[in-house]
Amino acid sequence: MLRYVTTNPGKVREAERYLPDGSVERLDFDYAEVQADELGPIAARGAREAYRHADAPVLVDDAGLFVEGLDGFPGPYSSYVEDTLGIERVHEIAADLDDRRAAFRCVLGYCDGEGFAASPDPVDRGDRDAAAAAGPDEERGAGGSDGTDPLPVKLFEGYVPGRIVAPRGDGGFGYDPIFEHDGETFAEMDTDRKNAVSHRGRALEKFAEWYADR
Ligand code: ITT
């Protein structure tokens, strides 16, 4: 059984569409989100922490909204900004910008305690990038330079471009009402339609294909 590690049930609703019935359950575990300007190292560290907690295969999902005209803000700080400013304020701030283009990004981090076969798949490169970006502790994986074995994490990334608009729709979660893609906000789409184009859908598609052979 795969544990989808998140405090956000909306993410699991989307993920379930990509995985066989009964093969995934939510693990409501709030791993420490390290401060980083990229999602990869956050997901990698979270996956290791969650794996050690669960002692079972885990998938961590770290996502964020990157607004072009704000140099990518809130990005990795999206959760904090949603809780403090709220999405209406984010829209108001973006409304004053010349450039309201934005993107959602999602990085899934998978860890089951085993290594991964070398492969030309770009996902492996992402994993090495994350390890390199996170420094020697992450490469070792065991949280220290004490000679313990590395605990590898495989990363799967997804991206979707769009723009910030006044809130519309009541589906989805988080920033969905103010994120428009192809004329519709994510909150105006049902789960299948959002999955077909979304950052999470792209990452899950890659993960599900790889996981089927794992
Ligand atoms: P976990 O960390 O426990 O998974 P979270 O909701 O805090 O839950 P993130 O840190 O990945 O998850 O999310 C950062 C913020 O981006 C948070 O405010 C989410 O509501 C929002 N978010 C993530 N994915 C989203 C999506 O598909 N649509 C809209 N908002 C999203």
Coordinates of N, CA and C and ligand atoms in Angstrom, one line a residue:
M1 N 0.9 -1.2 0.0 CA 0.0 0.0 0.0 C 0.9 1.3 0.0
L2 N 0.6 2.2 -0.9 CA 1.3 3.4 -1.0 C 0.7 4.5 -0.1
R3 N 1.5 5.2 0.6 CA 1.0 6.3 1.5 C 1.2 7.6 0.7
Y4 N 0.1 8.3 0.5 CA 0.2 9.7 -0.1 C 0.2 10.6 1.0
V5 N 1.4 11.2 1.2 CA 1.6 12.0 2.4 C 1.2 13.5 2.2
T6 N 0.1 13.8 2.9 CA -0.4 15.2 2.8 C -1.5 15.5 3.8
T7 N -1.5 16.8 4.2 CA -2.6 17.2 5.1 C -3.8 17.7 4.3
N8 N -3.7 17.6 2.9 CA -4.7 18.2 2.0 C -5.5 17.1 1.3
P9 N -6.7 16.8 1.7 CA -7.5 15.7 1.0 C -7.7 16.0 -0.5
G10 N -7.7 17.3 -0.9 CA -7.9 17.7 -2.3 C -6.9 17.0 -3.2
K11 N -5.6 17.0 -2.7 CA -4.6 16.4 -3.5 C -4.8 14.9 -3.7
V12 N -5.3 14.2 -2.7 CA -5.5 12.7 -2.8 C -6.6 12.4 -3.7
R13 N -7.7 13.3 -3.7 CA -8.8 13.1 -4.6 C -8.3 13.1 -6.1
E14 N -7.3 14.0 -6.4 CA -6.8 14.1 -7.7 C -5.9 12.9 -8.0
A15 N -5.1 12.5 -7.0 CA -4.1 11.4 -7.2 C -4.8 10.0 -7.4
E16 N -5.9 9.8 -6.7 CA -6.6 8.5 -6.8 C -7.0 8.1 -8.2
R17 N -7.2 9.1 -9.1 CA -7.6 8.8 -10.5 C -6.4 8.1 -11.2
Y18 N -5.2 8.2 -10.7 CA -4.0 7.7 -11.5 C -3.6 6.4 -11.0
L19 N -4.1 5.9 -9.8 CA -3.6 4.7 -9.2 C -4.7 3.7 -9.0
P20 N -4.3 2.4 -9.1 CA -5.4 1.4 -9.0 C -6.1 1.5 -7.7
D21 N -7.4 1.2 -7.8 CA -8.3 1.2 -6.6 C -7.7 0.5 -5.4
G22 N -7.7 1.1 -4.3 CA -7.3 0.5 -3.1 C -5.8 0.4 -2.9
S23 N -5.0 1.0 -3.9 CA -3.6 0.9 -3.8 C -2.9 2.1 -3.1
V24 N -3.7 3.1 -2.7 CA -3.2 4.3 -2.1 C -4.1 4.7 -0.9
E25 N -3.4 5.2 0.2 CA -4.2 5.8 1.2 C -3.5 7.0 1.7
R26 N -4.3 8.0 2.2 CA -3.7 9.2 2.7 C -3.0 9.0 4.0
L27 N -1.8 9.6 4.1 CA -1.1 9.6 5.4 C -1.0 11.1 5.8
D28 N -1.8 11.4 6.8 CA -1.9 12.8 7.3 C -0.7 13.1 8.2
F29 N 0.4 13.4 7.6 CA 1.6 13.6 8.3 C 2.2 14.9 7.8
D30 N 2.5 15.8 8.8 CA 3.0 17.2 8.4 C 4.5 17.2 8.6
Y31 N 5.2 16.8 7.5 CA 6.6 16.8 7.5 C 7.2 18.2 7.5
A32 N 8.4 18.3 8.0 CA 9.0 19.7 8.1 C 9.3 20.2 6.7
E33 N 8.8 21.3 6.3 CA 9.1 21.9 5.0 C 10.3 22.8 5.2
V34 N 11.5 22.3 4.7 CA 12.7 23.1 4.8 C 12.5 24.4 3.9
Q35 N 13.2 25.4 4.3 CA 13.2 26.6 3.5 C 14.1 26.4 2.3
A36 N 13.5 26.6 1.1 CA 14.3 26.4 -0.1 C 13.6 27.1 -1.2
D37 N 14.3 27.6 -2.2 CA 13.6 28.3 -3.3 C 13.1 27.4 -4.4
E38 N 13.3 26.1 -4.2 CA 12.8 25.1 -5.2 C 12.0 24.0 -4.5
L39 N 11.1 23.4 -5.2 CA 10.2 22.4 -4.6 C 10.9 21.1 -4.4
G40 N 11.9 20.8 -5.3 CA 12.5 19.4 -5.3 C 13.1 19.1 -4.0
P41 N 14.0 19.9 -3.5 CA 14.7 19.6 -2.2 C 13.7 19.5 -1.0
I42 N 12.6 20.2 -1.1 CA 11.5 20.2 -0.1 C 10.8 18.8 -0.1
A43 N 10.5 18.4 -1.4 CA 9.8 17.1 -1.5 C 10.8 15.9 -1.2
A44 N 12.0 16.1 -1.5 CA 13.0 15.0 -1.2 C 13.2 14.8 0.3
R45 N 13.4 15.9 1.0 CA 13.5 15.8 2.4 C 12.3 15.3 3.1
G46 N 11.1 15.8 2.6 CA 9.8 15.4 3.2 C 9.6 13.9 3.0
A47 N 10.0 13.4 1.8 CA 9.8 11.9 1.5 C 10.6 11.1 2.4
R48 N 11.9 11.5 2.7 CA 12.7 10.7 3.6 C 12.2 10.7 5.0
E49 N 11.7 11.9 5.5 CA 11.2 12.0 6.8 C 9.9 11.2 6.9
A50 N 9.0 11.2 5.9 CA 7.8 10.5 5.9 C 8.0 9.0 5.9
Y51 N 9.0 8.6 5.1 CA 9.4 7.1 5.0 C 9.8 6.6 6.3
R52 N 10.7 7.4 7.0 CA 11.1 7.0 8.3 C 10.0 6.9 9.3
H53 N 9.0 7.8 9.2 CA 7.9 7.8 10.1 C 7.0 6.6 9.8
A54 N 6.7 6.4 8.5 CA 5.7 5.3 8.1 C 6.3 3.9 8.0
D55 N 7.6 3.9 7.7 CA 8.2 2.6 7.5 C 7.5 1.8 6.4
A56 N 7.1 2.5 5.4 CA 6.3 2.0 4.2 C 6.5 2.9 3.0
P57 N 6.3 2.5 1.8 CA 6.4 3.3 0.6 C 5.6 4.6 0.8
V58 N 6.2 5.8 0.5 CA 5.5 7.0 0.6 C 5.7 7.9 -0.6
L59 N 4.7 8.7 -0.9 CA 4.7 9.7 -1.9 C 4.4 11.1 -1.3
V60 N 5.3 12.0 -1.4 CA 5.1 13.3 -0.9 C 4.8 14.3 -2.1
D61 N 3.9 15.2 -1.9 CA 3.5 16.1 -3.0 C 3.7 17.5 -2.5
D62 N 4.7 18.2 -3.1 CA 4.9 19.6 -2.8 C 4.6 20.4 -4.0
A63 N 3.8 21.4 -3.8 CA 3.3 22.2 -5.0 C 3.4 23.7 -4.6
G64 N 3.3 24.6 -5.7 CA 3.3 26.0 -5.4 C 2.8 26.8 -6.6
L65 N 2.4 28.0 -6.4 CA 2.0 28.9 -7.4 C 3.1 29.9 -7.7
F66 N 3.6 30.1 -8.9 CA 4.7 30.9 -9.2 C 4.2 32.1 -10.1
V67 N 4.1 33.3 -9.6 CA 3.6 34.4 -10.4 C 4.8 35.2 -11.1
E68 N 4.7 35.2 -12.4 CA 5.8 35.8 -13.2 C 6.1 37.2 -12.7
G69 N 5.1 38.1 -12.6 CA 5.3 39.5 -12.3 C 5.8 39.7 -10.9
L70 N 5.8 38.7 -10.1 CA 6.4 38.8 -8.7 C 7.6 37.9 -8.6
D71 N 8.3 37.7 -9.7 CA 9.5 36.9 -9.7 C 9.4 35.5 -9.1
G72 N 8.2 34.9 -9.3 CA 8.0 33.6 -8.9 C 7.3 33.4 -7.5
F73 N 7.2 34.5 -6.8 CA 6.5 34.5 -5.5 C 5.0 34.2 -5.7
P74 N 4.3 33.4 -4.8 CA 4.8 32.9 -3.6 C 5.6 31.6 -3.7
G75 N 5.5 30.9 -4.8 CA 6.4 29.7 -5.0 C 6.3 28.7 -3.8
P76 N 7.5 28.4 -3.3 CA 7.6 27.4 -2.2 C 6.9 28.0 -0.9
Y77 N 6.5 29.3 -0.9 CA 5.9 29.8 0.3 C 4.4 29.9 0.1
S78 N 3.8 29.2 -0.9 CA 2.4 29.3 -1.3 C 1.5 29.0 -0.1
S79 N 1.8 28.0 0.7 CA 1.0 27.6 1.7 C 0.9 28.7 2.8
Y80 N 2.0 29.2 3.2 CA 2.0 30.3 4.2 C 1.3 31.5 3.7
V81 N 1.4 31.8 2.4 CA 0.8 33.0 1.8 C -0.7 32.8 1.7
E82 N -1.1 31.6 1.4 CA -2.6 31.3 1.4 C -3.2 31.5 2.8
D83 N -2.4 31.0 3.8 CA -2.9 31.1 5.2 C -2.9 32.5 5.7
T84 N -2.0 33.3 5.3 CA -1.9 34.6 5.9 C -2.6 35.7 5.0
L85 N -2.2 35.9 3.8 CA -2.8 36.9 2.9 C -4.2 36.4 2.4
G86 N -4.2 35.1 2.0 CA -5.4 34.6 1.4 C -5.4 34.8 -0.1
I87 N -6.2 34.0 -0.9 CA -6.1 34.1 -2.3 C -6.6 35.3 -2.9
E88 N -7.6 36.0 -2.2 CA -8.2 37.2 -2.7 C -7.1 38.3 -2.8
R89 N -6.3 38.4 -1.7 CA -5.2 39.4 -1.7 C -4.2 39.1 -2.7
V90 N -3.9 37.8 -3.0 CA -2.9 37.5 -4.0 C -3.5 37.9 -5.4
H91 N -4.7 37.7 -5.6 CA -5.3 38.3 -6.8 C -5.2 39.8 -6.9
E92 N -5.5 40.5 -5.8 CA -5.5 41.9 -5.8 C -4.1 42.4 -6.1
I93 N -3.1 41.8 -5.5 CA -1.7 42.2 -5.8 C -1.3 42.0 -7.2
A94 N -1.8 40.8 -7.8 CA -1.5 40.5 -9.2 C -2.2 41.4 -10.1
A95 N -3.4 41.9 -9.7 CA -4.2 42.8 -10.6 C -3.4 44.1 -10.9
D96 N -2.5 44.5 -10.0 CA -1.7 45.7 -10.2 C -0.5 45.5 -11.1
L97 N -0.3 44.2 -11.5 CA 0.9 43.9 -12.3 C 0.7 44.0 -13.8
D98 N 1.7 44.3 -14.5 CA 1.6 44.3 -16.0 C 1.5 42.8 -16.4
D99 N 2.3 42.0 -15.7 CA 2.4 40.6 -16.1 C 1.8 39.7 -15.1
R100 N 0.6 39.2 -15.5 CA -0.2 38.3 -14.5 C 0.0 36.9 -14.9
R101 N 0.9 36.6 -15.7 CA 1.1 35.1 -16.0 C 1.6 34.4 -14.8
A102 N 1.3 33.2 -14.7 CA 1.7 32.4 -13.5 C 1.8 30.9 -13.9
A103 N 2.4 30.1 -13.0 CA 2.4 28.7 -13.3 C 2.3 28.0 -12.0
F104 N 1.6 26.8 -12.0 CA 1.6 25.9 -10.9 C 2.7 24.9 -11.2
R105 N 3.5 24.5 -10.1 CA 4.4 23.4 -10.2 C 4.1 22.4 -9.1
C106 N 4.4 21.2 -9.4 CA 4.2 20.1 -8.4 C 5.4 19.2 -8.5
V107 N 6.0 18.8 -7.4 CA 7.0 17.8 -7.4 C 6.6 16.7 -6.4
L108 N 6.5 15.4 -7.0 CA 6.2 14.3 -6.2 C 7.6 13.6 -5.8
G109 N 7.7 13.3 -4.5 CA 8.9 12.6 -4.0 C 8.5 11.2 -3.5
Y110 N 9.1 10.2 -4.2 CA 8.8 8.8 -3.8 C 10.0 8.1 -3.1
C111 N 9.7 7.5 -2.0 CA 10.7 6.8 -1.2 C 10.2 5.5 -0.7
D112 N 10.9 4.4 -0.9 CA 10.5 3.1 -0.3 C 11.7 2.4 0.3
G113 N 12.8 3.2 0.5 CA 13.9 2.6 1.2 C 14.9 1.9 0.3
E114 N 14.5 1.6 -0.9 CA 15.4 0.9 -1.9 C 16.0 1.9 -2.9
G115 N 17.0 1.5 -3.6 CA 17.6 2.3 -4.6 C 16.8 2.2 -5.9
F116 N 17.3 3.0 -6.9 CA 16.6 3.1 -8.2 C 17.6 2.7 -9.3
A117 N 17.2 1.9 -10.2 CA 18.1 1.5 -11.3 C 18.5 2.8 -12.1
A118 N 19.7 2.9 -12.6 CA 20.1 4.0 -13.4 C 19.3 3.9 -14.7
S119 N 18.9 5.1 -15.2 CA 18.0 5.1 -16.3 C 18.2 6.5 -17.0
P120 N 18.0 6.5 -18.4 CA 18.1 7.8 -19.0 C 16.9 8.7 -18.8
D121 N 15.9 8.2 -18.1 CA 14.7 8.9 -17.8 C 15.1 10.2 -17.0
P122 N 14.5 11.4 -17.5 CA 14.9 12.6 -16.9 C 14.5 12.7 -15.4
V123 N 13.7 11.8 -15.0 CA 13.3 11.8 -13.6 C 14.5 11.5 -12.7
D124 N 15.4 10.6 -13.2 CA 16.6 10.3 -12.4 C 17.5 11.6 -12.3
R125 N 17.5 12.3 -13.4 CA 18.4 13.5 -13.3 C 17.8 14.5 -12.3
G126 N 16.5 14.6 -12.2 CA 15.8 15.5 -11.2 C 16.2 15.0 -9.8
D127 N 16.3 13.7 -9.6 CA 16.6 13.2 -8.3 C 18.1 13.6 -7.9
R128 N 19.0 13.5 -8.9 CA 20.4 13.8 -8.6 C 20.5 15.3 -8.4
D129 N 19.7 16.1 -9.2 CA 19.8 17.6 -9.0 C 19.3 17.9 -7.6
A130 N 18.3 17.3 -7.2 CA 17.7 17.6 -5.9 C 18.8 17.2 -4.8
A131 N 19.4 16.1 -5.0 CA 20.4 15.7 -4.0 C 21.6 16.7 -4.0
A132 N 22.0 17.1 -5.2 CA 23.1 18.0 -5.3 C 22.7 19.4 -4.6
A133 N 21.5 19.8 -5.0 CA 21.0 21.1 -4.5 C 20.9 21.1 -3.0
A134 N 20.5 19.9 -2.4 CA 20.3 19.9 -1.0 C 21.6 19.6 -0.2
G135 N 22.7 19.3 -0.9 CA 23.9 19.2 -0.2 C 24.2 17.8 0.3
P136 N 25.4 17.6 1.0 CA 25.9 16.3 1.3 C 24.9 15.5 2.2
D137 N 24.2 16.2 3.1 CA 23.3 15.4 4.0 C 22.2 14.7 3.1
E138 N 21.7 15.4 2.1 CA 20.7 14.8 1.3 C 21.2 13.6 0.5
E139 N 22.5 13.8 0.0 CA 23.1 12.7 -0.8 C 23.2 11.5 0.1
R140 N 23.6 11.7 1.3 CA 23.7 10.5 2.2 C 22.3 10.0 2.6
G141 N 21.4 10.9 2.6 CA 20.0 10.5 2.8 C 19.6 10.2 4.3
A142 N 20.6 9.8 5.1 CA 20.2 9.4 6.4 C 20.3 10.6 7.4
G143 N 20.4 11.8 6.8 CA 20.3 13.0 7.6 C 21.6 13.4 8.3
G144 N 22.7 12.8 7.9 CA 24.0 13.1 8.6 C 25.2 12.6 7.8
S145 N 26.4 13.0 8.3 CA 27.6 12.5 7.6 C 28.2 11.5 8.5
D146 N 27.4 10.5 9.0 CA 27.9 9.6 9.9 C 28.1 8.2 9.2
G147 N 28.2 8.2 7.9 CA 28.6 7.0 7.2 C 27.4 6.0 7.0
T148 N 26.2 6.4 7.3 CA 25.0 5.6 7.1 C 24.7 5.6 5.6
D149 N 23.9 4.5 5.2 CA 23.6 4.4 3.7 C 22.6 5.5 3.3
P150 N 22.7 5.9 2.0 CA 21.8 6.9 1.5 C 20.4 6.3 1.4
L151 N 19.4 7.2 1.5 CA 18.0 6.8 1.4 C 17.5 7.6 0.1
P152 N 17.5 6.9 -1.0 CA 17.2 7.6 -2.3 C 15.7 8.0 -2.4
V153 N 15.5 9.1 -3.1 CA 14.2 9.6 -3.4 C 14.1 9.8 -4.9
K154 N 13.0 9.4 -5.5 CA 12.8 9.6 -6.9 C 11.8 10.8 -7.1
L155 N 12.1 11.7 -7.9 CA 11.2 12.9 -8.1 C 10.5 12.9 -9.4
F156 N 9.3 13.4 -9.4 CA 8.5 13.5 -10.6 C 7.9 14.9 -10.6
E157 N 8.1 15.6 -11.8 CA 7.7 17.0 -11.8 C 6.6 17.3 -12.8
G158 N 5.7 18.2 -12.5 CA 4.7 18.7 -13.4 C 4.5 20.2 -13.3
Y159 N 4.1 20.8 -14.4 CA 4.0 22.2 -14.6 C 2.8 22.6 -15.4
V160 N 2.1 23.7 -15.1 CA 1.1 24.1 -16.0 C 1.1 25.7 -16.0
P161 N 1.1 26.3 -17.2 CA 1.1 27.7 -17.3 C -0.4 28.2 -17.2
G162 N -0.5 29.5 -16.8 CA -1.8 30.1 -16.7 C -1.7 31.6 -16.4
R163 N -2.8 32.2 -15.8 CA -2.6 33.5 -15.4 C -3.6 33.8 -14.2
I164 N -3.3 34.8 -13.4 CA -4.1 35.1 -12.2 C -5.2 36.0 -12.6
V165 N -6.4 35.6 -12.2 CA -7.7 36.3 -12.5 C -8.5 36.5 -11.2
A166 N -9.6 37.3 -11.3 CA -10.5 37.4 -10.2 C -11.1 36.0 -9.9
P167 N -11.4 35.7 -8.6 CA -11.9 34.4 -8.3 C -13.1 34.0 -9.1
R168 N -13.1 32.7 -9.6 CA -14.3 32.2 -10.3 C -14.3 30.7 -10.0
G169 N -15.5 30.2 -9.7 CA -15.7 28.7 -9.6 C -15.6 28.3 -8.2
D170 N -16.2 27.1 -7.9 CA -16.2 26.7 -6.5 C -15.7 25.2 -6.3
G171 N -15.0 24.7 -7.3 CA -14.4 23.4 -7.2 C -13.0 23.5 -6.8
G172 N -12.3 22.4 -6.7 CA -10.9 22.4 -6.4 C -10.6 22.8 -5.0
F173 N -9.4 23.4 -4.8 CA -8.9 23.8 -3.5 C -7.9 24.9 -3.7
G174 N -7.4 25.5 -2.6 CA -6.3 26.4 -2.6 C -6.5 27.6 -3.6
Y175 N -5.5 27.8 -4.4 CA -5.5 28.9 -5.4 C -6.4 28.6 -6.6
D176 N -7.0 27.5 -6.7 CA -7.8 27.1 -8.0 C -8.7 28.3 -8.5
P177 N -9.4 29.0 -7.6 CA -10.4 30.0 -8.1 C -9.7 31.1 -8.9
I178 N -8.4 31.4 -8.6 CA -7.8 32.6 -9.2 C -6.7 32.2 -10.3
F179 N -6.7 30.9 -10.6 CA -5.7 30.4 -11.6 C -6.5 30.0 -12.9
E180 N -6.3 30.7 -13.9 CA -7.0 30.4 -15.2 C -6.1 29.8 -16.2
H181 N -6.5 28.7 -16.8 CA -5.8 28.0 -17.8 C -6.7 27.8 -19.0
D182 N -6.4 28.3 -20.2 CA -7.2 28.1 -21.4 C -8.7 28.5 -21.2
G183 N -8.8 29.7 -20.5 CA -10.1 30.3 -20.4 C -11.0 29.9 -19.2
E184 N -10.5 28.9 -18.5 CA -11.3 28.4 -17.3 C -10.4 28.4 -16.1
T185 N -11.0 28.8 -15.0 CA -10.2 28.6 -13.7 C -10.2 27.2 -13.3
F186 N -9.2 26.8 -12.6 CA -9.1 25.4 -12.1 C -10.4 25.1 -11.2
A187 N -10.9 26.1 -10.6 CA -12.1 25.9 -9.7 C -13.3 25.7 -10.6
E188 N -13.3 26.0 -11.8 CA -14.4 25.8 -12.7 C -14.4 24.4 -13.4
M189 N -13.3 23.8 -13.2 CA -13.1 22.4 -13.9 C -13.4 21.3 -12.9
D190 N -13.9 20.2 -13.4 CA -14.1 19.1 -12.5 C -12.7 18.4 -12.3
T191 N -12.6 17.4 -11.5 CA -11.3 16.8 -11.2 C -10.7 16.2 -12.4
D192 N -11.4 15.5 -13.3 CA -10.8 14.9 -14.4 C -10.3 15.9 -15.4
R193 N -11.0 17.0 -15.6 CA -10.6 18.1 -16.5 C -9.3 18.8 -15.9
K194 N -9.3 19.0 -14.6 CA -8.1 19.7 -14.0 C -6.9 18.7 -14.1
N195 N -7.1 17.4 -13.8 CA -6.1 16.4 -13.9 C -5.5 16.4 -15.3
A196 N -6.3 16.6 -16.3 CA -5.9 16.4 -17.7 C -4.9 17.5 -18.1
V197 N -4.9 18.6 -17.4 CA -4.0 19.7 -17.8 C -3.0 20.1 -16.6
S198 N -3.3 19.7 -15.4 CA -2.7 20.3 -14.3 C -1.2 19.8 -14.0
H199 N -0.5 20.6 -13.2 CA 0.8 20.3 -12.7 C 0.8 18.9 -12.0
R200 N -0.2 18.7 -11.1 CA -0.2 17.5 -10.4 C -0.5 16.3 -11.3
G201 N -1.5 16.5 -12.3 CA -1.8 15.5 -13.2 C -0.6 15.0 -14.0
R202 N 0.2 16.0 -14.5 CA 1.4 15.7 -15.3 C 2.4 14.8 -14.4
A203 N 2.6 15.3 -13.2 CA 3.5 14.6 -12.3 C 3.0 13.2 -12.0
L204 N 1.7 13.1 -11.7 CA 1.1 11.8 -11.4 C 1.1 10.8 -12.5
E205 N 1.0 11.3 -13.7 CA 1.0 10.5 -14.9 C 2.4 9.8 -15.0
K206 N 3.4 10.6 -14.9 CA 4.8 10.1 -14.9 C 5.0 9.1 -13.8
F207 N 4.6 9.5 -12.6 CA 4.7 8.6 -11.5 C 4.0 7.2 -11.7
A208 N 2.7 7.3 -12.1 CA 1.9 6.1 -12.2 C 2.5 5.1 -13.3
E209 N 3.1 5.7 -14.3 CA 3.7 4.8 -15.4 C 4.9 4.1 -14.8
W210 N 5.7 4.9 -14.1 CA 6.9 4.3 -13.5 C 6.6 3.3 -12.4
Y211 N 5.6 3.6 -11.6 CA 5.3 2.8 -10.4 C 4.7 1.5 -10.8
A212 N 4.0 1.4 -11.9 CA 3.4 0.2 -12.4 C 4.5 -0.9 -12.5
D213 N 5.7 -0.5 -12.8 CA 6.8 -1.5 -13.0 C 7.6 -1.7 -11.7
R214 N 7.4 -0.9 -10.7 CA 8.2 -1.0 -9.5 C 7.8 -2.2 -8.7
Ligands
ITT1 P1 0.7 19.3 2.3 O1 2.0 20.1 2.4 O2 0.3 18.7 3.7 O3 0.6 18.3 1.2 P2 -0.5 21.8 1.5 O4 -1.9 22.1 1.0 O5 0.2 22.8 2.4 O6 -0.5 20.3 2.0 P3 1.6 22.4 -0.5 O7 2.6 22.9 0.5 O8 2.1 21.6 -1.6 O9 0.4 21.6 0.2 O10 0.8 23.6 -1.2 C1 1.2 24.9 -1.2 C2 0.1 25.8 -1.4 O11 -0.4 25.7 -2.8 C3 -1.2 25.5 -0.5 O12 -1.7 26.7 -0.2 C4 -2.1 24.7 -1.4 O13 -3.5 25.0 -1.1 C5 -1.7 25.3 -2.8 N1 -1.9 24.3 -3.9 C6 -1.2 23.2 -4.0 N2 -1.7 22.5 -5.1 C7 -2.7 23.2 -5.6 C8 -3.6 23.1 -6.6 O14 -3.6 22.0 -7.4 N3 -4.5 24.0 -6.8 C9 -4.6 25.1 -6.1 N4 -3.8 25.3 -5.0 C10 -2.9 24.4 -4.8

